[in-house]
PDB file of C-alpha atoms in Angstrom:
ATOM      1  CA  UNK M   1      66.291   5.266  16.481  1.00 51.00           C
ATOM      2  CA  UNK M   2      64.976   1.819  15.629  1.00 58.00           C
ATOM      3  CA  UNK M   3      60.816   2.451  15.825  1.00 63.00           C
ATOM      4  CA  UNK M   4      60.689   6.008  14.604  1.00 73.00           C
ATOM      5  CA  UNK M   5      58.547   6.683  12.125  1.00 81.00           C
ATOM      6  CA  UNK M   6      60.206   6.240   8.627  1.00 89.00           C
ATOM      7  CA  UNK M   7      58.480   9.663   7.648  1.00 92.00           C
ATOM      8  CA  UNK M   8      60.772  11.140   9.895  1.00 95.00           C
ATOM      9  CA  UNK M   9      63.917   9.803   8.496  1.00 96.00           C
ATOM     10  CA  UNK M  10      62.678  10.777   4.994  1.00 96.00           C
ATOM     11  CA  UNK M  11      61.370  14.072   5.843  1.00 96.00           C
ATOM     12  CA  UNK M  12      65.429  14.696   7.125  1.00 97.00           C
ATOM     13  CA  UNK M  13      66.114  13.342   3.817  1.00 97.00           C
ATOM     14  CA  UNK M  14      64.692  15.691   1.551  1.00 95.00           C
ATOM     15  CA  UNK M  15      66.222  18.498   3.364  1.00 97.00           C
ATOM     16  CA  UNK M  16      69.185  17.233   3.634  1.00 98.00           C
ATOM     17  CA  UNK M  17      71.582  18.935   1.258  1.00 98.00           C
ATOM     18  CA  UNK M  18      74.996  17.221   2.137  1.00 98.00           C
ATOM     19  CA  UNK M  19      74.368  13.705   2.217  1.00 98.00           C
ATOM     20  CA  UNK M  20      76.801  11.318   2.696  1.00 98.00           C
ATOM     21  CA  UNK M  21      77.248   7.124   2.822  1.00 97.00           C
ATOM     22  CA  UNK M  22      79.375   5.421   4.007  1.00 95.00           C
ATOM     23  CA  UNK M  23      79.107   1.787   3.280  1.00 95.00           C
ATOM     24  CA  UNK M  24      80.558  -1.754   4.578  1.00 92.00           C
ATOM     25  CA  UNK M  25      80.579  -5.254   3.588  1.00 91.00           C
ATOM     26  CA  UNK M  26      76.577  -5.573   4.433  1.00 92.00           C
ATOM     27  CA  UNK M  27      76.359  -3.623   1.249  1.00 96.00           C
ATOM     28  CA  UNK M  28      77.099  -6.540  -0.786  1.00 96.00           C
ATOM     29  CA  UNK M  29      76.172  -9.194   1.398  1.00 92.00           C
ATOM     30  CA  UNK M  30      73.061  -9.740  -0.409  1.00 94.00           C
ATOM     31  CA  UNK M  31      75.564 -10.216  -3.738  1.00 96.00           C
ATOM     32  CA  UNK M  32      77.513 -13.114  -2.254  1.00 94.00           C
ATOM     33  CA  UNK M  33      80.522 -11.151  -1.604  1.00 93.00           C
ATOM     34  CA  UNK M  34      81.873 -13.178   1.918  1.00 85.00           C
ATOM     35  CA  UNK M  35      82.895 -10.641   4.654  1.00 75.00           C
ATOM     36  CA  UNK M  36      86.163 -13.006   6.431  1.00 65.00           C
ATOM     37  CA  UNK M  37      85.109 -11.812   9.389  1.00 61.00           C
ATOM     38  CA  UNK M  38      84.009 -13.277  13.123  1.00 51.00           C
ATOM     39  CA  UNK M  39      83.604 -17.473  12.633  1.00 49.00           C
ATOM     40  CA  UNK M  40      83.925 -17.035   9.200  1.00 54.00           C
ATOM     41  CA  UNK M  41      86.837 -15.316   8.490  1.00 59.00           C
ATOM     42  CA  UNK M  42      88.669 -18.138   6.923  1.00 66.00           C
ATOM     43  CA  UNK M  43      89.733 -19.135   3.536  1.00 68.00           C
ATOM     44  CA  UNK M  44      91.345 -22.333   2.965  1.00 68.00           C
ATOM     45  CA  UNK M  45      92.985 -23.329   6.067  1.00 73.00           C
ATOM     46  CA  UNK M  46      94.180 -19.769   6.888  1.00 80.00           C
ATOM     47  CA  UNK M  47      93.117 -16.678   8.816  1.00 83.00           C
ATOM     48  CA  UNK M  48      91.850 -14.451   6.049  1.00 82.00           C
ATOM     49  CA  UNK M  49      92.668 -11.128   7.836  1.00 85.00           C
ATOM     50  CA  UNK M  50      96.512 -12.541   8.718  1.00 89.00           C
ATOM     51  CA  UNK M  51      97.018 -12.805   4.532  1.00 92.00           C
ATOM     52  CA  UNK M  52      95.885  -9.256   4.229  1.00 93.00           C
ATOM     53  CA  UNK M  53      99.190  -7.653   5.392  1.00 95.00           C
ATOM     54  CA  UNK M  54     102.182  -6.393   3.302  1.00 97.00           C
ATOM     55  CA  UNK M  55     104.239  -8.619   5.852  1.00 97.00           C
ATOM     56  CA  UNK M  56     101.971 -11.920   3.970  1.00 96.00           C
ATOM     57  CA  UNK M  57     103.084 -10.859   1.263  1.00 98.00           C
ATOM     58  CA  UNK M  58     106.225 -10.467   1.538  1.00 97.00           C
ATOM     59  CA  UNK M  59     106.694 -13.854   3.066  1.00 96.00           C
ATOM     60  CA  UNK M  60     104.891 -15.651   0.277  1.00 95.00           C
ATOM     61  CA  UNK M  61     103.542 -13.560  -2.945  1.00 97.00           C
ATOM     62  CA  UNK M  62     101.829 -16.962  -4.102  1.00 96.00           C
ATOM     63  CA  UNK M  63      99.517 -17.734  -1.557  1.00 93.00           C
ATOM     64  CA  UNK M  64      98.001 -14.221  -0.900  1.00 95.00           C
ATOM     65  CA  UNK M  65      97.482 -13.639  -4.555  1.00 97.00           C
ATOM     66  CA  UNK M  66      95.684 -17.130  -4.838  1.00 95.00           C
ATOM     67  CA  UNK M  67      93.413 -15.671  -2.057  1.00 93.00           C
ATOM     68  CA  UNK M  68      92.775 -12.231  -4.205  1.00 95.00           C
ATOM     69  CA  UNK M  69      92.601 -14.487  -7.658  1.00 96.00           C
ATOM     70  CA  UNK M  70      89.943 -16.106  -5.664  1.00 93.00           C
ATOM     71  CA  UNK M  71      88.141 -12.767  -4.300  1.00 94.00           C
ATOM     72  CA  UNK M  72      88.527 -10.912  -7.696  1.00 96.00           C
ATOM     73  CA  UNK M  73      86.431 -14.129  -9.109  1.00 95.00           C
ATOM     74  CA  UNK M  74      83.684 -14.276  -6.659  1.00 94.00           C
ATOM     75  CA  UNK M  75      83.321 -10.692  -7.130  1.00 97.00           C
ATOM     76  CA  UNK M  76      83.551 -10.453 -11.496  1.00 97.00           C
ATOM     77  CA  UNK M  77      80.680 -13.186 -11.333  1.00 96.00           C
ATOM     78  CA  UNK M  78      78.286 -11.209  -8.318  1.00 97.00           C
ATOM     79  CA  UNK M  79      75.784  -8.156  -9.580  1.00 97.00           C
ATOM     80  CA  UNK M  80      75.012  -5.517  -8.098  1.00 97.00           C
ATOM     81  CA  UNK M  81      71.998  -5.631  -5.221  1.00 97.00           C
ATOM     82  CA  UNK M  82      69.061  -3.643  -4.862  1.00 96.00           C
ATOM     83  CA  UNK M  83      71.240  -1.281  -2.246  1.00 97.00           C
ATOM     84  CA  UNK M  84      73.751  -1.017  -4.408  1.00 97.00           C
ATOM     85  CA  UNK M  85      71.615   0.531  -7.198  1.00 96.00           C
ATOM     86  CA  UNK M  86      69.982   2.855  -4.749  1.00 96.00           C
ATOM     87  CA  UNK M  87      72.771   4.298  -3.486  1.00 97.00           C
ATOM     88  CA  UNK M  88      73.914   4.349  -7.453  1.00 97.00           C
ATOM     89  CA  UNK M  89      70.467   6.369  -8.120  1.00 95.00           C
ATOM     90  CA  UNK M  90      71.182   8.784  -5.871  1.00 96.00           C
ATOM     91  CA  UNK M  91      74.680   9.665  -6.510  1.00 97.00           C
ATOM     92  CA  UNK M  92      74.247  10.261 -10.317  1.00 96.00           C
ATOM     93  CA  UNK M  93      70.852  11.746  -9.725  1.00 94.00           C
ATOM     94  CA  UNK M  94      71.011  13.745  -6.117  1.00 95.00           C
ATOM     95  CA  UNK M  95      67.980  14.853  -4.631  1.00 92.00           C
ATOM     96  CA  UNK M  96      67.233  18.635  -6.091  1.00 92.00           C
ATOM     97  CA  UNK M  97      69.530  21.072  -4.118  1.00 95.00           C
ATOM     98  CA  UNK M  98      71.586  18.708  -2.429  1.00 97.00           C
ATOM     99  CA  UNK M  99      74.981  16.591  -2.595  1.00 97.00           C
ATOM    100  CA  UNK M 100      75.120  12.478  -2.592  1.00 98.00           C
ATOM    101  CA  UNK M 101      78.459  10.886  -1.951  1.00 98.00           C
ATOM    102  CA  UNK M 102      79.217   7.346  -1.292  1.00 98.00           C
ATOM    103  CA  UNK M 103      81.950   6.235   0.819  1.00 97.00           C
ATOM    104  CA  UNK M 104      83.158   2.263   0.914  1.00 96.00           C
ATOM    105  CA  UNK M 105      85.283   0.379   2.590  1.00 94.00           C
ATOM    106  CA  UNK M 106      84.241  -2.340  -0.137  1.00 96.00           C
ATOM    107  CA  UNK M 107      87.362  -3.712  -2.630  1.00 96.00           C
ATOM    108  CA  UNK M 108      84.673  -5.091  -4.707  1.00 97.00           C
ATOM    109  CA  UNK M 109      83.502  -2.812  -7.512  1.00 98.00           C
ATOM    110  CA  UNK M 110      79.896  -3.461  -7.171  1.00 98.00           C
ATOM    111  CA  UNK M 111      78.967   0.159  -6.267  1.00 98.00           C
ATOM    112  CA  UNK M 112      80.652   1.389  -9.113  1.00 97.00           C
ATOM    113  CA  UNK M 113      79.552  -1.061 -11.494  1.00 97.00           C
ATOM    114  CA  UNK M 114      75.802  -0.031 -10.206  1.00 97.00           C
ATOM    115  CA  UNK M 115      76.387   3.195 -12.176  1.00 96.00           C
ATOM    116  CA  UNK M 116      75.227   4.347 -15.294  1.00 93.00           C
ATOM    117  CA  UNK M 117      78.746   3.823 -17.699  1.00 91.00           C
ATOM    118  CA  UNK M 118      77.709   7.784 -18.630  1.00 93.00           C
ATOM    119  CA  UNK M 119      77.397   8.818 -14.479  1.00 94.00           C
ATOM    120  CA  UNK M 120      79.612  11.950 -13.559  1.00 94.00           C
ATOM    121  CA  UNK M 121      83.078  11.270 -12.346  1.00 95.00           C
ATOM    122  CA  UNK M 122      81.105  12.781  -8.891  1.00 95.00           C
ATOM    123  CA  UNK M 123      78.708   9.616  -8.605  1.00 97.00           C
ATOM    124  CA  UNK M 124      81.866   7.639  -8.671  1.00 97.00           C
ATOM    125  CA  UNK M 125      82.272   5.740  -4.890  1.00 98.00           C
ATOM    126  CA  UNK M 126      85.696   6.926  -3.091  1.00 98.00           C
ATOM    127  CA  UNK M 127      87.130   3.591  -2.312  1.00 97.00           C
ATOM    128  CA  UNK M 128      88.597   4.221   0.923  1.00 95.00           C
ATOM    129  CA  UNK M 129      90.277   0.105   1.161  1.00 95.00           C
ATOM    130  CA  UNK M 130      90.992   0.421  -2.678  1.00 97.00           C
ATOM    131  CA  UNK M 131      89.760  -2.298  -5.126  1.00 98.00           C
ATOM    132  CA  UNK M 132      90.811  -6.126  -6.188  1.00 98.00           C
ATOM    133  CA  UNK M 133      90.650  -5.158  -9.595  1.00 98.00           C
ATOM    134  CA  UNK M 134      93.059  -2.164  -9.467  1.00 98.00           C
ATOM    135  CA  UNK M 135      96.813  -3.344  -9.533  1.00 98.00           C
ATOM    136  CA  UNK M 136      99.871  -1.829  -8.391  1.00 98.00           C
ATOM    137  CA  UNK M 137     103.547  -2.385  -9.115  1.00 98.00           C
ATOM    138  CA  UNK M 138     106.553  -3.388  -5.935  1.00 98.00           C
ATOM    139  CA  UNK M 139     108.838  -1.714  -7.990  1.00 97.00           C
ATOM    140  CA  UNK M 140     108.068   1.083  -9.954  1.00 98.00           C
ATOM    141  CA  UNK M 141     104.419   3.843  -9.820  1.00 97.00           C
ATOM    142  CA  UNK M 142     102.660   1.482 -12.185  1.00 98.00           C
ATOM    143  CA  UNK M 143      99.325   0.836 -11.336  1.00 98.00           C
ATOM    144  CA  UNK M 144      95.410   0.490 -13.311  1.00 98.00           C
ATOM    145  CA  UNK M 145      92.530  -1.565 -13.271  1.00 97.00           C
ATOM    146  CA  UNK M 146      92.844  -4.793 -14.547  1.00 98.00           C
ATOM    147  CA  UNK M 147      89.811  -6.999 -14.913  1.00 97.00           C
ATOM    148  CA  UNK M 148      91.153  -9.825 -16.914  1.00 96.00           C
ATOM    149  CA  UNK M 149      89.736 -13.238 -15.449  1.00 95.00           C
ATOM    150  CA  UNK M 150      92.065 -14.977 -14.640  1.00 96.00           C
ATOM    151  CA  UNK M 151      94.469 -12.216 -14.274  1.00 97.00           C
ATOM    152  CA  UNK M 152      96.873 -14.415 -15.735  1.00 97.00           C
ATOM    153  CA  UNK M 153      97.374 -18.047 -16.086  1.00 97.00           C
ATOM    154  CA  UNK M 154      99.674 -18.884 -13.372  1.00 96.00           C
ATOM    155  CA  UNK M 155      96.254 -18.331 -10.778  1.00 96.00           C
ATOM    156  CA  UNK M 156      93.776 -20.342 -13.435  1.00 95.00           C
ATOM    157  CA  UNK M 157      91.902 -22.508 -11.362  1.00 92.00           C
ATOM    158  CA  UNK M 158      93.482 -21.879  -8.124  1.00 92.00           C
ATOM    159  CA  UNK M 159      90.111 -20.712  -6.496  1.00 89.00           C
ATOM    160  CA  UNK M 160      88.447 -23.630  -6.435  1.00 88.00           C
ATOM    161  CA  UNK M 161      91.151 -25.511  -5.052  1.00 80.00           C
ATOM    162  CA  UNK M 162      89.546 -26.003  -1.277  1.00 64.00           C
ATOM    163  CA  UNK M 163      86.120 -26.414  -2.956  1.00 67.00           C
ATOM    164  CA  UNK M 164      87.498 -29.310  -4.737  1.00 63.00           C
ATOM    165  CA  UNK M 165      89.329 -30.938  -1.794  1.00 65.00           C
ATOM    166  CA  UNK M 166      93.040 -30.701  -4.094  1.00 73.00           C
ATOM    167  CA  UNK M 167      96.171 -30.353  -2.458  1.00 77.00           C
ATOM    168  CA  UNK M 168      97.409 -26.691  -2.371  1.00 80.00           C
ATOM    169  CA  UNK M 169      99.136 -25.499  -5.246  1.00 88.00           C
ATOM    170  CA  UNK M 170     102.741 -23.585  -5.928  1.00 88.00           C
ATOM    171  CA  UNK M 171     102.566 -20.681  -8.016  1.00 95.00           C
ATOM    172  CA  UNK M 172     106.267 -19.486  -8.456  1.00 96.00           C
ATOM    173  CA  UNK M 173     106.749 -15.752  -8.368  1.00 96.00           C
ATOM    174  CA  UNK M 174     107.328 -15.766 -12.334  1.00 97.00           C
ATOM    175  CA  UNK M 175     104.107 -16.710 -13.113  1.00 98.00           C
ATOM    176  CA  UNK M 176     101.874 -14.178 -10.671  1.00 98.00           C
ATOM    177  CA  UNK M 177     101.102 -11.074 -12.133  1.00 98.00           C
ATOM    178  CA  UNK M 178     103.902  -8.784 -13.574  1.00 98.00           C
ATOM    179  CA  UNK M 179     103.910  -5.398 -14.255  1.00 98.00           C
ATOM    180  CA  UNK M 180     103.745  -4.553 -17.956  1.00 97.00           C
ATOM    181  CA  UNK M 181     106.339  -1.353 -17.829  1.00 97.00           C
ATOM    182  CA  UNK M 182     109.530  -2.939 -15.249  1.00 98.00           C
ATOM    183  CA  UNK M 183     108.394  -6.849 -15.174  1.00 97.00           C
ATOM    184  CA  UNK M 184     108.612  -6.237 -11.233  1.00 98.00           C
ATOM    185  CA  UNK M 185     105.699  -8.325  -9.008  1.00 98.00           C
ATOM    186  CA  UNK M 186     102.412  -7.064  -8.805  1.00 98.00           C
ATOM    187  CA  UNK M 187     100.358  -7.035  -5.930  1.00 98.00           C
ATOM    188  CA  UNK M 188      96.889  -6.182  -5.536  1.00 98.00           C
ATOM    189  CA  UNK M 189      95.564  -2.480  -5.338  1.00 98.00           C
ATOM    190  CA  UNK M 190      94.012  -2.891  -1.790  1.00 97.00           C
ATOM    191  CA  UNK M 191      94.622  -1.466   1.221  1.00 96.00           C
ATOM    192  CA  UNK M 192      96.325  -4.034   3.567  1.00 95.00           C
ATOM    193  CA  UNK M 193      96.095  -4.002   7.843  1.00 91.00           C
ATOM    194  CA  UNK M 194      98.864  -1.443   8.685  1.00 91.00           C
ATOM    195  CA  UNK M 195      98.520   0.577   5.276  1.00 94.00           C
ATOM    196  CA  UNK M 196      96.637   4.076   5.317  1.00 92.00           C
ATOM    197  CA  UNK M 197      93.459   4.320   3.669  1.00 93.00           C
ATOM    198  CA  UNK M 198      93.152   6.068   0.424  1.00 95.00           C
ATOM    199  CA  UNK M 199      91.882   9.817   0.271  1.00 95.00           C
ATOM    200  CA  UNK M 200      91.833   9.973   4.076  1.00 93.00           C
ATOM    201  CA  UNK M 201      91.760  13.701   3.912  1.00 94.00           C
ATOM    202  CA  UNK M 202      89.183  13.764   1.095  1.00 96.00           C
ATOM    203  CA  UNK M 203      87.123  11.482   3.034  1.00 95.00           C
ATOM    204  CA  UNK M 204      87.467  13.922   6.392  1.00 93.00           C
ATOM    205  CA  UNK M 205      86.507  16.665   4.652  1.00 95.00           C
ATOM    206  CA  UNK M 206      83.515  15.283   3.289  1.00 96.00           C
ATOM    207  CA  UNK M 207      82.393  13.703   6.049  1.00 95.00           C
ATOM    208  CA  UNK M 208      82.808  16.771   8.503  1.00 95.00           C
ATOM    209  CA  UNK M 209      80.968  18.958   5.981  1.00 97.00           C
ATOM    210  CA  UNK M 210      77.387  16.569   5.657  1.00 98.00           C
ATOM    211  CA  UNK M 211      74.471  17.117   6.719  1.00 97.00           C
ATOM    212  CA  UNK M 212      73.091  13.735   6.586  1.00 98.00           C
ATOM    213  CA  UNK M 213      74.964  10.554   6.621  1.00 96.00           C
ATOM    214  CA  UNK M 214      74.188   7.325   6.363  1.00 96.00           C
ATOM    215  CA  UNK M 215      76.039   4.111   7.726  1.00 93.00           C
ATOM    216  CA  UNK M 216      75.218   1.524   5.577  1.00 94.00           C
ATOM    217  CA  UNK M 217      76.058  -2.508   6.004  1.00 91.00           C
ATOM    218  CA  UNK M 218      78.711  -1.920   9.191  1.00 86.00           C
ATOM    219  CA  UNK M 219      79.253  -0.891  12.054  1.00 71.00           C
ATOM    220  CA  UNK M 220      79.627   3.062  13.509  1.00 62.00           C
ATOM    221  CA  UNK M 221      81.583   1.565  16.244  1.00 63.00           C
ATOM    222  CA  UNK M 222      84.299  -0.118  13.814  1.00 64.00           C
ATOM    223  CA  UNK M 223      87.244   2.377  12.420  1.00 71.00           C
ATOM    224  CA  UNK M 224      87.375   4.097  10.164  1.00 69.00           C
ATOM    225  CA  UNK M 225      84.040   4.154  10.001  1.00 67.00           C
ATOM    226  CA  UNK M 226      83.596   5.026  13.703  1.00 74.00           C
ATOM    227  CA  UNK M 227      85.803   8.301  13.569  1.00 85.00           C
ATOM    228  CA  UNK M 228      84.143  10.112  10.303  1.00 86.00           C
ATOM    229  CA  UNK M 229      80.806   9.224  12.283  1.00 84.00           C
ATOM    230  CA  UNK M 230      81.720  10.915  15.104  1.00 86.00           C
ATOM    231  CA  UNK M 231      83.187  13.482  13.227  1.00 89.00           C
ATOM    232  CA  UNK M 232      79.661  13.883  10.911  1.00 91.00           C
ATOM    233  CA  UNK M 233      78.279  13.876  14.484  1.00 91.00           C
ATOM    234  CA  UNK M 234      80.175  16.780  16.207  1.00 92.00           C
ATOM    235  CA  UNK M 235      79.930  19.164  13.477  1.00 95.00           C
ATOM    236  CA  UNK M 236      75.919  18.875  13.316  1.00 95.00           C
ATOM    237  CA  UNK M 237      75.120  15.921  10.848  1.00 96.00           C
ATOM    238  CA  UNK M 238      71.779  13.966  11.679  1.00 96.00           C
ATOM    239  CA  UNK M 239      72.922  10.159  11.686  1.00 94.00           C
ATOM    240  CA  UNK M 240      71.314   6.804  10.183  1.00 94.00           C
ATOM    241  CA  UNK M 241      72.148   3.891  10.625  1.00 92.00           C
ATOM    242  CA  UNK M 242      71.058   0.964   8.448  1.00 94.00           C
ATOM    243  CA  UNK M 243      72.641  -2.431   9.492  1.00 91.00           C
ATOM    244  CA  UNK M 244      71.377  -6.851   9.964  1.00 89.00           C
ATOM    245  CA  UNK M 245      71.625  -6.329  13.917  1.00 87.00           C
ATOM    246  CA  UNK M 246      72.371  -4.064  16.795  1.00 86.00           C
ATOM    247  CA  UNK M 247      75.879  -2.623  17.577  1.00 79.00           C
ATOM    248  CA  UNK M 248      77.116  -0.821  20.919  1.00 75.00           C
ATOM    249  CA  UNK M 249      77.227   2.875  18.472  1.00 69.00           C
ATOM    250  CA  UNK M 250      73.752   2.402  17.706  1.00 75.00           C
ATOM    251  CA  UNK M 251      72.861   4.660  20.596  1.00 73.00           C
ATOM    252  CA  UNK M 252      74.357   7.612  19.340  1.00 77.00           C
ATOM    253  CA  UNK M 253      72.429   7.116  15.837  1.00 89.00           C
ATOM    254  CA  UNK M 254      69.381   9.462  15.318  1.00 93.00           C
ATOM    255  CA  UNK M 255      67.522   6.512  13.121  1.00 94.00           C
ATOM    256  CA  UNK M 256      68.274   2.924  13.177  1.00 93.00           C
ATOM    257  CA  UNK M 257      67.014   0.449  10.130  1.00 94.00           C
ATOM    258  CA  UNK M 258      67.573  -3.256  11.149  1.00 93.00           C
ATOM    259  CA  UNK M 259      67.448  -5.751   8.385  1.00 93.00           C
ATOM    260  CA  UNK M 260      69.069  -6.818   5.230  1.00 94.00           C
ATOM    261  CA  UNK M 261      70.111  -3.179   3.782  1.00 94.00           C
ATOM    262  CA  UNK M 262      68.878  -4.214   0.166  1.00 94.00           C
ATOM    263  CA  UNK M 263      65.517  -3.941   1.664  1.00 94.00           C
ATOM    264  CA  UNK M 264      65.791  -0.795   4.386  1.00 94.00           C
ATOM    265  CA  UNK M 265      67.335   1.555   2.210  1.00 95.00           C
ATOM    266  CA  UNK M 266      64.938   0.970  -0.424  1.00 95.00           C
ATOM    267  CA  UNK M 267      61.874   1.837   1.706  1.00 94.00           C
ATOM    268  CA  UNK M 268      63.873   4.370   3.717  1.00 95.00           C
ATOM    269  CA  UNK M 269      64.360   5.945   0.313  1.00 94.00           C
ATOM    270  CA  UNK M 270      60.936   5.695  -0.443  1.00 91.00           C
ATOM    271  CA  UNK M 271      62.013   3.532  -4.050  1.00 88.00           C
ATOM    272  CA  UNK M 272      60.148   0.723  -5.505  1.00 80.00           C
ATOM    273  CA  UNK M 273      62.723  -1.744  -7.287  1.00 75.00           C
ATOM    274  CA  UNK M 274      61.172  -1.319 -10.529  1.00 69.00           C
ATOM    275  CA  UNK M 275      62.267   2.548 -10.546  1.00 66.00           C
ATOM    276  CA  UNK M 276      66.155   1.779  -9.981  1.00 68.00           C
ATOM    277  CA  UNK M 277      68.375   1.527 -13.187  1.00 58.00           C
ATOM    278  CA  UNK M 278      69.317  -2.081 -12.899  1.00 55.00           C
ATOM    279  CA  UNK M 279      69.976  -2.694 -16.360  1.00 45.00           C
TER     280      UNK M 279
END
């Protein structure tokens, strides 16, 4: 818990040999990346969770893609913070003996981009609430990455409409993204309220099967989080959690780092900035 000594922590560390993260929007709080949640979980003039629904989208393709045109940019122009090149150390370069996994609910890329471009498809983060830059197709199994900025010109300039005090725009459907194969609507490669996450039983398994695992930049009380916690929990895993404040699952944590993430993980890790790969 919160006050035990951080030799502890890292002497569970190096022993560990199935380690596992699983990280939430404090992760990239430090990069800018807004969370929409609590008091500020507004964009524009509208309840950010209530566009993140297939249902939005249905009802009006142009407004929810203006609010992902707008999260894809925020997110192409943040780097990667000190935590997320930690956790990028680790899973390319695992302590000796042992197994490093990270596990987001982020749709940002930043934990990927921390990665060396030459990392082991292993390092790579499993995205369990997909990614803004990934792309699928309404109408046929298209889907990639697509990190074209803007993704096409029907959205240019649409995100700073409420910065700018404008009047909101009208996309029409034939100018939002399209898919290249069918010309059917695209919508973005995340995992909407009501949708199941992706790799659910990838994530179980791995999470059951740890030793060690970390709960970095959310809550262990929110799901999904909550349940592979539990589960890490009930088949033996030592849990730490590293979070800005308190949270009612914090008693069932065996260590407990408050503060900005970008700086707890590093010491917990025992790094120095200057020996993570920021380049």
């Amino acid at each position: 818990m919160d006050g035990v000594p951080l030799s502890d922590f890292q002497a569970v560390f190096t022993k560990s040999k199935k380690i596992v993260v699983i990280a939430g929007a404090g992760l990239s709080a430090a990069s800018g990346i807004p969370t929409f949640r609590g008091a500020g979980g507004w964009w524009r003039k509208y309840d950010a969770k209530a566009l993140a629904t297939p249902e939005a989208f249905a009802r009006n393709p142009s407004l929810v893609w203006q609010f992902y045109h707008y999260r894809r940019e925020v997110a192409s122009s943040a780097k990667p913070n000190a935590a997320h090149w930690a956790i990028a150390h680790f899973c390319a370069s695992p302590p000796p003996g042992a197994t490093f996994r990270l596990i987001t609910q982020n749709v940002d890329g930043l934990s990927t981009r921390a990665l060396h471009p030459n990392a082991p498809e292993i390092a790579k983060p499993i995205e369990m609430h997909g990614n803004v830059f990934r792309v699928k197709c309404t109408h046929c199994d298209y889907s990639a990455n697509d990190y074209n900025t803007p993704i096409c010109p029907g959205l240019a300039g649409t995100e700073t409409v409420f910065r700018m005090g404008q009047p909101e725009p009208i996309v029409r459907v034939k100018d939002l993204p399209s898919c290249p194969e069918c010309k059917g609507l695209l919508r973005p490669g995340v995992v909407w309220f009501g949708e199941q996450i992706e790799r659910e039983w990838d994530i179980s398994m791995i999470t059951k099967g740890c030793d060690l695992l970390l709960v970095v930049g959310t809550s262990s009380t929110v799901q999904p989080a909550a349940s592979f916690a539990q589960d890490a929990k009930d088949n033996g895993a030592q849990v730490a959690v590293f979070n800005i404040e308190r949270t009612p699952g914090d008693t069932d944590a065996d260590f407990l780092f408050l503060g900005p993430c970008e700086q707890s993980l590093l010491a917990a890790f025992g790094l120095e900035e200057d020996e993570i790969d920021d380049s």
